[in-house]
GROMACS .gro file of C-alpha atoms in nm:
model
  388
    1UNK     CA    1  -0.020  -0.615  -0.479
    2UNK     CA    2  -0.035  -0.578  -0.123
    3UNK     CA    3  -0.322  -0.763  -0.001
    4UNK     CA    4  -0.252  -0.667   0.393
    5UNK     CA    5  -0.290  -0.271   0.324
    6UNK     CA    6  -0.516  -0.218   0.060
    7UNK     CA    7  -0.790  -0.428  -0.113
    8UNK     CA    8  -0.753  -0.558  -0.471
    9UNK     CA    9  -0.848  -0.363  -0.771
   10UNK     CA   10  -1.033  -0.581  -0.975
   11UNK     CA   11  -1.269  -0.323  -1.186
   12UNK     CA   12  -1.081  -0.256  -1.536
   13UNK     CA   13  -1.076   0.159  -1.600
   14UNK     CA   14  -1.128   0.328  -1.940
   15UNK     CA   15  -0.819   0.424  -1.963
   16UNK     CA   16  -0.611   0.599  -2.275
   17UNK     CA   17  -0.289   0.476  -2.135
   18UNK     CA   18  -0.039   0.401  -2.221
   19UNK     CA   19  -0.145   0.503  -2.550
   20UNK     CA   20  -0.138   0.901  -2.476
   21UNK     CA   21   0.219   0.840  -2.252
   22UNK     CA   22   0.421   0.841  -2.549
   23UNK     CA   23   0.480   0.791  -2.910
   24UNK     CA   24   0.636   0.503  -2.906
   25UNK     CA   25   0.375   0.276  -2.778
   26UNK     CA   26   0.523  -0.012  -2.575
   27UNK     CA   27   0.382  -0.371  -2.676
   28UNK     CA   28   0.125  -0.389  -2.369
   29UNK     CA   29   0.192  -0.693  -2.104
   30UNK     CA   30  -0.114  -0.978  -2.039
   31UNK     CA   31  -0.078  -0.752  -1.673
   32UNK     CA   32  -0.206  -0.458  -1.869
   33UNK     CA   33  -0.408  -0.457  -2.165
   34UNK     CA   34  -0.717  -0.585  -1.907
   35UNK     CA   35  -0.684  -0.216  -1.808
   36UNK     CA   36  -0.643  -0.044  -2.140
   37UNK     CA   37  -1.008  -0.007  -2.323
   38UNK     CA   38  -0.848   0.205  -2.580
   39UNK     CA   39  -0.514   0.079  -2.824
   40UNK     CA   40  -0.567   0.248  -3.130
   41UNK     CA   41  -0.301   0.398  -3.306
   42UNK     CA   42  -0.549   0.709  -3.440
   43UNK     CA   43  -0.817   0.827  -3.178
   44UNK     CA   44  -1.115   1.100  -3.178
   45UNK     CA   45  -1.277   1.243  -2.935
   46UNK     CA   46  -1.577   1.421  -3.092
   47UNK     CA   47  -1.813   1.702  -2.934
   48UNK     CA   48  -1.628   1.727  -2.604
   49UNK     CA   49  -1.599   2.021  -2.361
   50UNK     CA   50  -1.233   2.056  -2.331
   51UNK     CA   51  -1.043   2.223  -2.041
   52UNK     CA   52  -0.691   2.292  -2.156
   53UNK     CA   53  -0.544   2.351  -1.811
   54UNK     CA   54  -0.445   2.724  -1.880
   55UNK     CA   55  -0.720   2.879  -1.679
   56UNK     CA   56  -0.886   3.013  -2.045
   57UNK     CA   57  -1.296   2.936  -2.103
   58UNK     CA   58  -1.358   2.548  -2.132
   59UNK     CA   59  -1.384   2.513  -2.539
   60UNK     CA   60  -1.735   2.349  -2.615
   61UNK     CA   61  -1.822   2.115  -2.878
   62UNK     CA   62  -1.443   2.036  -3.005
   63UNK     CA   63  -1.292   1.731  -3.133
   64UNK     CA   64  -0.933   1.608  -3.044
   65UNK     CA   65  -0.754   1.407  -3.249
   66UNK     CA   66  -0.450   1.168  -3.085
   67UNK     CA   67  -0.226   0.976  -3.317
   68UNK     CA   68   0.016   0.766  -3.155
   69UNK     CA   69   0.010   0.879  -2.831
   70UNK     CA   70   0.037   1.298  -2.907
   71UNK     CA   71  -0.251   1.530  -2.966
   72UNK     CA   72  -0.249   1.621  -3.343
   73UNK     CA   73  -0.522   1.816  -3.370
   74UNK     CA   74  -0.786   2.050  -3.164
   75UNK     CA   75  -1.089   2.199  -3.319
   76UNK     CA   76  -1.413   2.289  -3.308
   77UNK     CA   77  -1.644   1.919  -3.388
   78UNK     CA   78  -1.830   2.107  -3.688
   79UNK     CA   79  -1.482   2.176  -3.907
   80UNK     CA   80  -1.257   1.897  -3.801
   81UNK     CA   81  -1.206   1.610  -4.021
   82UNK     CA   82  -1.181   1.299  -3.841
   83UNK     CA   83  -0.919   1.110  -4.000
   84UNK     CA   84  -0.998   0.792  -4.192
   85UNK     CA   85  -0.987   0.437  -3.940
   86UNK     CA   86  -0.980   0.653  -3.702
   87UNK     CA   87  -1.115   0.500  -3.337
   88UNK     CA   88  -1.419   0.763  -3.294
   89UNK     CA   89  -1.564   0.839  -2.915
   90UNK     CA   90  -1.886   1.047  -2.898
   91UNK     CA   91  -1.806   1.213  -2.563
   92UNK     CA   92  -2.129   1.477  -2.567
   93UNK     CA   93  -2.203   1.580  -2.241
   94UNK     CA   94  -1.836   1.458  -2.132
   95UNK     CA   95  -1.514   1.719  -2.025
   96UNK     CA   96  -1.122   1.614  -2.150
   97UNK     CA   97  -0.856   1.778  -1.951
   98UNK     CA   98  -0.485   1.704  -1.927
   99UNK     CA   99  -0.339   1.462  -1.722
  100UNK     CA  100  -0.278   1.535  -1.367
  101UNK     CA  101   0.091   1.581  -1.305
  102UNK     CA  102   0.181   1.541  -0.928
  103UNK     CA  103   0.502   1.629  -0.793
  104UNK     CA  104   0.503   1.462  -0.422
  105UNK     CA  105   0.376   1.134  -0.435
  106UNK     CA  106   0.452   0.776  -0.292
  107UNK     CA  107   0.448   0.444  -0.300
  108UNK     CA  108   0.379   0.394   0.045
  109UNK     CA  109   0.138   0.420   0.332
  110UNK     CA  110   0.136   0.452   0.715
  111UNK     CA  111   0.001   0.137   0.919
  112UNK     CA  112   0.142   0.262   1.202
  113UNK     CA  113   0.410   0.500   1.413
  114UNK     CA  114   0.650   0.506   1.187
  115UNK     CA  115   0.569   0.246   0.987
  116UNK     CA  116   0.508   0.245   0.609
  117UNK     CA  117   0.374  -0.074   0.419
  118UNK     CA  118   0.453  -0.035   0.050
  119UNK     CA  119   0.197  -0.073  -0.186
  120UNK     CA  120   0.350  -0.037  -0.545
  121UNK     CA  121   0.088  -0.235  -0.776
  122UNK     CA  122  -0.246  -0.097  -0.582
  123UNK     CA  123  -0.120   0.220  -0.578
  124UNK     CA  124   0.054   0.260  -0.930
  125UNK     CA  125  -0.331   0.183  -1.048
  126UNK     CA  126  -0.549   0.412  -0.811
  127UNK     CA  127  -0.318   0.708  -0.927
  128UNK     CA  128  -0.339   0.631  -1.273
  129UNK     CA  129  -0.732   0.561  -1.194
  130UNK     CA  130  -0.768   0.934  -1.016
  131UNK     CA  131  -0.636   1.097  -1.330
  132UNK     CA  132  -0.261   1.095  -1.230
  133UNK     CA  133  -0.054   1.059  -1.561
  134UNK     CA  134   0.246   1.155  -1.453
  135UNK     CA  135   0.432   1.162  -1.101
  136UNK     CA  136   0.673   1.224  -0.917
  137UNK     CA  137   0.771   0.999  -0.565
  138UNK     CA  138   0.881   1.254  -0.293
  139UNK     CA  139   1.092   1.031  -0.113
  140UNK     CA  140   1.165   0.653  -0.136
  141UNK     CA  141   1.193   0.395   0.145
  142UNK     CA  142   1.189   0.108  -0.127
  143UNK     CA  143   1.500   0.137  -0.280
  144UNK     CA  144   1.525  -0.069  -0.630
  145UNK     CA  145   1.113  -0.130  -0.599
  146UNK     CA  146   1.043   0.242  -0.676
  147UNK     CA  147   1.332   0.211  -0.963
  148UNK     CA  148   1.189  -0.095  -1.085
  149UNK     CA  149   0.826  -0.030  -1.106
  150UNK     CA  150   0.885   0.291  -1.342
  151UNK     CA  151   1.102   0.101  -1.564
  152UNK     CA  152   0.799  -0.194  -1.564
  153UNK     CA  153   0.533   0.067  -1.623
  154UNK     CA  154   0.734   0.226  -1.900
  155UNK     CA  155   0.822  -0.064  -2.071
  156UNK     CA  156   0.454  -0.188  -2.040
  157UNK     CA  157   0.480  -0.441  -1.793
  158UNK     CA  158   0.314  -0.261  -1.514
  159UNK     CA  159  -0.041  -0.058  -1.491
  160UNK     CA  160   0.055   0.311  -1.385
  161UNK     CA  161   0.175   0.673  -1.470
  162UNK     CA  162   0.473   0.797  -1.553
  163UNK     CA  163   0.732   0.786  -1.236
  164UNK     CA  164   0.960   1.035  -1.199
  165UNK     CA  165   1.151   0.779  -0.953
  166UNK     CA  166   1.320   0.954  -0.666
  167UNK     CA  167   1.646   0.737  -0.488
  168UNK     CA  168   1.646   0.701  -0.138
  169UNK     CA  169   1.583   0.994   0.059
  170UNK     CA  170   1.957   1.202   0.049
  171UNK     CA  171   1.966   1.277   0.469
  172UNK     CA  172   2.179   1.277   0.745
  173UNK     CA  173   2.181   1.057   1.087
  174UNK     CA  174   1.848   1.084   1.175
  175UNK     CA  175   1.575   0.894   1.400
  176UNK     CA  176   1.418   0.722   1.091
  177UNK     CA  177   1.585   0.343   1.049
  178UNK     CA  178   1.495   0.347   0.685
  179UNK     CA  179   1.733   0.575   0.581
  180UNK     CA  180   2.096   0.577   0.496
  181UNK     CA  181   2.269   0.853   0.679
  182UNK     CA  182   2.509   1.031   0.495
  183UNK     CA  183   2.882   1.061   0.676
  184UNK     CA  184   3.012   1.370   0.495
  185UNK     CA  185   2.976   1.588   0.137
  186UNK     CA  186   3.209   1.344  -0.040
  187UNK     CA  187   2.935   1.055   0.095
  188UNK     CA  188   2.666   1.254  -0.059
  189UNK     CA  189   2.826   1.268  -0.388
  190UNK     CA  190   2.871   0.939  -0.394
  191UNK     CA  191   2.550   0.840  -0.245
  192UNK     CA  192   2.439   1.065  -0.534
  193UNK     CA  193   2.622   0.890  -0.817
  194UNK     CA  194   2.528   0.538  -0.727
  195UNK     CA  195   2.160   0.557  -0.720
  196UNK     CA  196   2.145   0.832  -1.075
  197UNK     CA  197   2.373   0.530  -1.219
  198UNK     CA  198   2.138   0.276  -1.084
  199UNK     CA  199   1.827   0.442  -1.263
  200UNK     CA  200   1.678   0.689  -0.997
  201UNK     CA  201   1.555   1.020  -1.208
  202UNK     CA  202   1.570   1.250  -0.935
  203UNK     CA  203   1.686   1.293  -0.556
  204UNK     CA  204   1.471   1.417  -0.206
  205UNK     CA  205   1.735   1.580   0.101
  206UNK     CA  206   1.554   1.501   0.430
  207UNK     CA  207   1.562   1.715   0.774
  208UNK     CA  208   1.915   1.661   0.888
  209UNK     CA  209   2.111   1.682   0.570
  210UNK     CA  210   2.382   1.978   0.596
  211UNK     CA  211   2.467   2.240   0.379
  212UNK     CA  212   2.770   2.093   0.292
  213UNK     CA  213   2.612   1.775   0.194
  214UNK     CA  214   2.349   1.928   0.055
  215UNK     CA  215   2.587   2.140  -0.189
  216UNK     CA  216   2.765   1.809  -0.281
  217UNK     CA  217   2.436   1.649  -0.353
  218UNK     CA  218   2.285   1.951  -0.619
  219UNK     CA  219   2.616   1.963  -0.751
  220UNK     CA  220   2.626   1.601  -0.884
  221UNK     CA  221   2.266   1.560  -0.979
  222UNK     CA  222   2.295   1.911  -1.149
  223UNK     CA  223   2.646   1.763  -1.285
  224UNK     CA  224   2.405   1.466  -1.416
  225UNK     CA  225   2.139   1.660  -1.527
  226UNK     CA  226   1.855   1.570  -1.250
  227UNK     CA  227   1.727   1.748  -1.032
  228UNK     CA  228   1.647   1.767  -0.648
  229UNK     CA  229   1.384   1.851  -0.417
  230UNK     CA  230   1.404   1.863  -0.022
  231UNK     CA  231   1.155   1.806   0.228
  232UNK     CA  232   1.493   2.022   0.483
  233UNK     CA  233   1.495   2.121   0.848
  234UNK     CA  234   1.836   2.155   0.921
  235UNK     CA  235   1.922   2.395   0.594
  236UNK     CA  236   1.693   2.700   0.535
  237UNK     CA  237   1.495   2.781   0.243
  238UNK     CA  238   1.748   3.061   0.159
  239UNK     CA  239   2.035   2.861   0.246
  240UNK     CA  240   1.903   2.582  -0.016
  241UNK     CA  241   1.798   2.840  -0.279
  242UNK     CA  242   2.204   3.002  -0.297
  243UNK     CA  243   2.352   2.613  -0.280
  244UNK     CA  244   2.096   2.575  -0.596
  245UNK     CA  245   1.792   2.335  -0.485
  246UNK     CA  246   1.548   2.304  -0.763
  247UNK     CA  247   1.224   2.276  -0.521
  248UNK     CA  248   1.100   2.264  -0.222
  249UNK     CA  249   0.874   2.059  -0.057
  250UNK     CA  250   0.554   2.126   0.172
  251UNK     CA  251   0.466   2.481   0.081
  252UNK     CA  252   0.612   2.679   0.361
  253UNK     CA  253   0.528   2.454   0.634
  254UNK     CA  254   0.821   2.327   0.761
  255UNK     CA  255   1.050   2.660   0.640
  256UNK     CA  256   1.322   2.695   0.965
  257UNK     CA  257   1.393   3.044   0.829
  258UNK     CA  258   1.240   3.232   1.072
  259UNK     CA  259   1.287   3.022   1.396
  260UNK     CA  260   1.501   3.275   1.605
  261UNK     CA  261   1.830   3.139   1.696
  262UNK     CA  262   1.866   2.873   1.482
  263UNK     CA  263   2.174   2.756   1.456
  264UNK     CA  264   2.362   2.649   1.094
  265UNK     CA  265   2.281   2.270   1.019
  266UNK     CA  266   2.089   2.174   1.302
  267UNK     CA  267   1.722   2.063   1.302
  268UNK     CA  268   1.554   2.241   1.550
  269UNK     CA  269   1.258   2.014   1.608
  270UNK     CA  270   1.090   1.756   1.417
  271UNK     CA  271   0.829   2.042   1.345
  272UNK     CA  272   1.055   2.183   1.128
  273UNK     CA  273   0.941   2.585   1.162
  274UNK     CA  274   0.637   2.497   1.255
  275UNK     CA  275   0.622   2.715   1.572
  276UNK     CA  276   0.768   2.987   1.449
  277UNK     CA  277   0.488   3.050   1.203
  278UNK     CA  278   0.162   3.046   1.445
  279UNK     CA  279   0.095   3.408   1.462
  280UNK     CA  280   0.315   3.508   1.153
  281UNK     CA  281   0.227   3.755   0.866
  282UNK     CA  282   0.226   3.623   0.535
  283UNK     CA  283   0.241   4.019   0.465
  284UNK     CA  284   0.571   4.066   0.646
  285UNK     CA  285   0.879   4.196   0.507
  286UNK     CA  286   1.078   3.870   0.585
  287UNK     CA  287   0.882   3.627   0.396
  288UNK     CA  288   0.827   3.894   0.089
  289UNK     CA  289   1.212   3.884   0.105
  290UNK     CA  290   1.196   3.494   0.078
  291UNK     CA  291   0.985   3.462  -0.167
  292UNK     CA  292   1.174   3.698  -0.406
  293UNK     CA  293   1.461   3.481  -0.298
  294UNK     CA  294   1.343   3.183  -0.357
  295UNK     CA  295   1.185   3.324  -0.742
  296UNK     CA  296   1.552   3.507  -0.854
  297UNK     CA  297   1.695   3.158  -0.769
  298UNK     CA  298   1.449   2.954  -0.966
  299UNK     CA  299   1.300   2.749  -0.683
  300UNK     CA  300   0.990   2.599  -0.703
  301UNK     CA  301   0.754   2.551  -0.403
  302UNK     CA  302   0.527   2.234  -0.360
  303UNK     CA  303   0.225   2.250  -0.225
  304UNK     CA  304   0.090   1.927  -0.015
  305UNK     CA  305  -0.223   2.050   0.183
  306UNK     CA  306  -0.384   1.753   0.161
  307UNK     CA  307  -0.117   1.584   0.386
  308UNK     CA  308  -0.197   1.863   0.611
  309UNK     CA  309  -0.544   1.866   0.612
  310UNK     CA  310  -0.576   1.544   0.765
  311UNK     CA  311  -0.457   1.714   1.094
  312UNK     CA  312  -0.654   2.053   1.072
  313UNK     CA  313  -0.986   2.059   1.250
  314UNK     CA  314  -1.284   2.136   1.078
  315UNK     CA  315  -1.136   1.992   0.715
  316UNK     CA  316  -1.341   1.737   0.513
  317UNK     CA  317  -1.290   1.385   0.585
  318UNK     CA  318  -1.108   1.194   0.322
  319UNK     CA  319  -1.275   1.073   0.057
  320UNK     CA  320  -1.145   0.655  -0.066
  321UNK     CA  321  -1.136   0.523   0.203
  322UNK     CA  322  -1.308   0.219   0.147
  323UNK     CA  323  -1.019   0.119  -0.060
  324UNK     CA  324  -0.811   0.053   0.230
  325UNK     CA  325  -0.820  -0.241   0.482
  326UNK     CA  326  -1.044  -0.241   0.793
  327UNK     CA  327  -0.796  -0.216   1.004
  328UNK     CA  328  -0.661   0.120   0.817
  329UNK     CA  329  -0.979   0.253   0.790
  330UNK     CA  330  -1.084   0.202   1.168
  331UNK     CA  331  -0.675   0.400   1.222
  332UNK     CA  332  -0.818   0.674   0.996
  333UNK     CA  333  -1.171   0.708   1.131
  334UNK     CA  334  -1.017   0.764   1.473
  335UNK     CA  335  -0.784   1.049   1.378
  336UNK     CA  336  -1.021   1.190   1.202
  337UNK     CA  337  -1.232   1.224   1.505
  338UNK     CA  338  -0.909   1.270   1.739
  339UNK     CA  339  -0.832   1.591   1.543
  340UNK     CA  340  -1.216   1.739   1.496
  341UNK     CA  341  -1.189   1.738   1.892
  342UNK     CA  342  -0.890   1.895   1.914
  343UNK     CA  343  -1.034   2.299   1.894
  344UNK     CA  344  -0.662   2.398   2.010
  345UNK     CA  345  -0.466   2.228   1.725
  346UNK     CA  346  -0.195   2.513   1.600
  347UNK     CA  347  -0.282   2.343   1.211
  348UNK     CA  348  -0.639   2.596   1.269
  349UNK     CA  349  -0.442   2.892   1.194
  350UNK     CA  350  -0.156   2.696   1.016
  351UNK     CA  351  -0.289   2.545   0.732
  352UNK     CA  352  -0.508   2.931   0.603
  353UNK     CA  353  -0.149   3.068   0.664
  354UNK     CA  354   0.060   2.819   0.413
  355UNK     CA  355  -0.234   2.886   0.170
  356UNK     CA  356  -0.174   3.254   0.210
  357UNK     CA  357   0.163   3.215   0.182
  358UNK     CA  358   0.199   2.995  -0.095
  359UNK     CA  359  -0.028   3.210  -0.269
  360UNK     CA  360   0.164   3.504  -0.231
  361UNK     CA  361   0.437   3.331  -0.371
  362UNK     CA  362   0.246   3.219  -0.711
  363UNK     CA  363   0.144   3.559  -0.794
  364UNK     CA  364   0.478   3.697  -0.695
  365UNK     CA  365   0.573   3.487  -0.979
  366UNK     CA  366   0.692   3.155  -0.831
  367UNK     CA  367   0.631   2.805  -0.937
  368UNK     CA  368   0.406   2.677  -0.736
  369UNK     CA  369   0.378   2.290  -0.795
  370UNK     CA  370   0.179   1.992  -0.660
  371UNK     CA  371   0.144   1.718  -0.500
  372UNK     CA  372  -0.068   1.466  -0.202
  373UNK     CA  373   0.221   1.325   0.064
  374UNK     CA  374   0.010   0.985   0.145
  375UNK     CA  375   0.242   1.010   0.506
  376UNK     CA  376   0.113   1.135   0.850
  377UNK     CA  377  -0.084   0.934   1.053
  378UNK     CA  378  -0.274   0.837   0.729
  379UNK     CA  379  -0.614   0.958   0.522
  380UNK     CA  380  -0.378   1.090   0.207
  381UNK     CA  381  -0.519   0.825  -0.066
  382UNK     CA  382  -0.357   0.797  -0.377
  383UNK     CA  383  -0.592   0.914  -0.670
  384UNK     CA  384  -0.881   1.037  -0.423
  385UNK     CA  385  -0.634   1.288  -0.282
  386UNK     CA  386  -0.479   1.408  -0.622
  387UNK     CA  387  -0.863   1.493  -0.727
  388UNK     CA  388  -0.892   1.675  -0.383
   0.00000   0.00000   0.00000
């Protein structure tokens, strides 16, 4: 555990993990079981609200019976049996609702410009503390560590959801060191091949990746049956969507479809199409023409607003952040106050236009996912954001 970025978690959680990850429960390390109140083979839950994540009416009074790790039974607490030696939980007054599943997280966080300290143990715990049972890392500057801790928690060895373990981010020269940049589409394939063969579970392309790459990169994670997601710049949304991207990342933030003049595989700015979008009309023909686009290709969108809200004036302040070290939190107090000043930030009318937009796209029928992006100049906290 880091002991530089984050302080120590030393308070035990009641937690149902690993127990509810899977049916075949995993023989629980010394590292774990101080974190696992519950390790009964047959659980109920008995007179709990339940909120089943479909947007129906909470269920009142019910009783939910798990049996090696899978729900076996929902029903109202009156009529249910609960089965004999079964581990029985009076949770009156208490809510059950499904695990959080977040789709752009990390295992990192910024101390400074450009500079991420990883925190795999402290983190895997606060997400799996703030609900998170099973994620997936948007982009990895660890290499093997991000690889490695998934494997750990799975096998039991390690306190934490279920990772979805992204390789290194797939991207081309760029300004950031930590990155391997790709020379050519036969490079991305390869790049491809060697980190699905060394364990990764799914692949990022970054802001200077081009479409040639790009199409070599889908091509042999499709080929391997994993899938990618792409934070892009350099590509458009469209252009990613007909070379068969399975998501994309940030909502429509950093979209360079409608920056006029673009030209093919070139970043315009690190803003991504930033500009382009103060003043623009989530109404407008062009974006209703992206969205249905991006839907008849069977893209999913990810929505990060928390990432963003840490630069938009007049937006909570983050909540956690006495989990982080002085020196972080003193960083993070002073943006938070830098950006509250700042009446003329472009993220005012920004950040109401992605929701619009993304918005638009889930009732068009998109698949609008989730996820926190603990980047930026700081204040995303694992677990406290994911509840945000």
């Amino acid at each position: 555990m880091s002991t530089t970025t984050f302080r120590a978690l030393g308070v035990p959680a009641l937690l149902l993990v690993p127990t509810l990850l899977t049916a075949q429960r995993p023989t629980l390390s010394a590292t774990v079981k101080p974190y696992v109140a519950v390790d009964t083979p047959v659980v109920a839950l008995t007179h709990v609200r339940v909120i089943d994540g479909t947007g129906t009416a909470p269920k009142e009074d019910q009783t939910l019976i798990i049996r090696d790790g899978n729900i076996a039974l929902l029903g109202a607490a009156r009529s249910t049996r609960v089965p004999e030696g079964a581990q029985v939980m009076d949770l009156t007054g208490k809510s059950v609702i499904p695990g959080l599943v977040m789709m752009h997280e990390h295992l990192y966080y910024p101390t400074g410009p450009g500079v991420y300290g990883a925190d795999y143990v402290s983190f895997s715990r606060l997400y799996l503390a703030g609900g998170v049972t099973s994620m997936r890392t948007g982009g990895n500057v660890g290499g093997y560590a991000d690889l490695n801790l998934a494997a750990a928690i799975k096998a039991g060895n390690q306190v934490g959801p279920w990772i979805d373990a992204t390789a290194p981010y797939v991207n081309g020269p760029s300004p950031f060191t930590q990155m391997y940049a790709l020379k050519d589409s036969a490079d991305a394939r390869r790049f491809v091949a060697f980190w699905a063969d060394a364990g990764a579970t799914s692949f990022k392309a970054y802001m200077n990746i081009t479409r040639a790459e790009l199409a070599a990169a889908v091509n042999e994670a499709h080929k391997r049956g994993l899938k990618i997601t792409g934070h892009l710049c350099s590509v458009t949304y469209r252009e990613a969507a007909e070379l068969g991207i399975d998501d994309l990342e940030h909502g429509f933030f950093v979209a360079t479809d409608f920056i006029q003049g673009k030209q093919p595989d070139v970043c315009p700015a690190p803003t991504g199409g930033m500009p382009a979008l103060v003043g623009f009309d989530a109404k407008s023909p062009e974006f209703t023409s992206l969205v249905q686009h991006l839907i008849s290709h069977h893209v999913a969108v990810t929505s990060t607003l928390t990432v963003f809200e840490t630069v938009t004036p007049g937006q909570p302040a983050t909540s956690g952040t006495d989990v982080l070290d002085p020196l972080l939190k003193t960083q993070y107090d002073q943006l938070y106050t830098r950006v509250q000043q700042n009446t003329a930030s472009p993220f005012a009318k920004l950040l109401p236009l992605d929701r619009a937009m993304e918005l638009a796209f889930f009732r068009a029928g998109g698949l609008l996912l989730a996820g926190t992006d603990p980047t930026g100049g700081g204040g995303v906290i694992p677990g406290y954001s994911d509840q945000r």
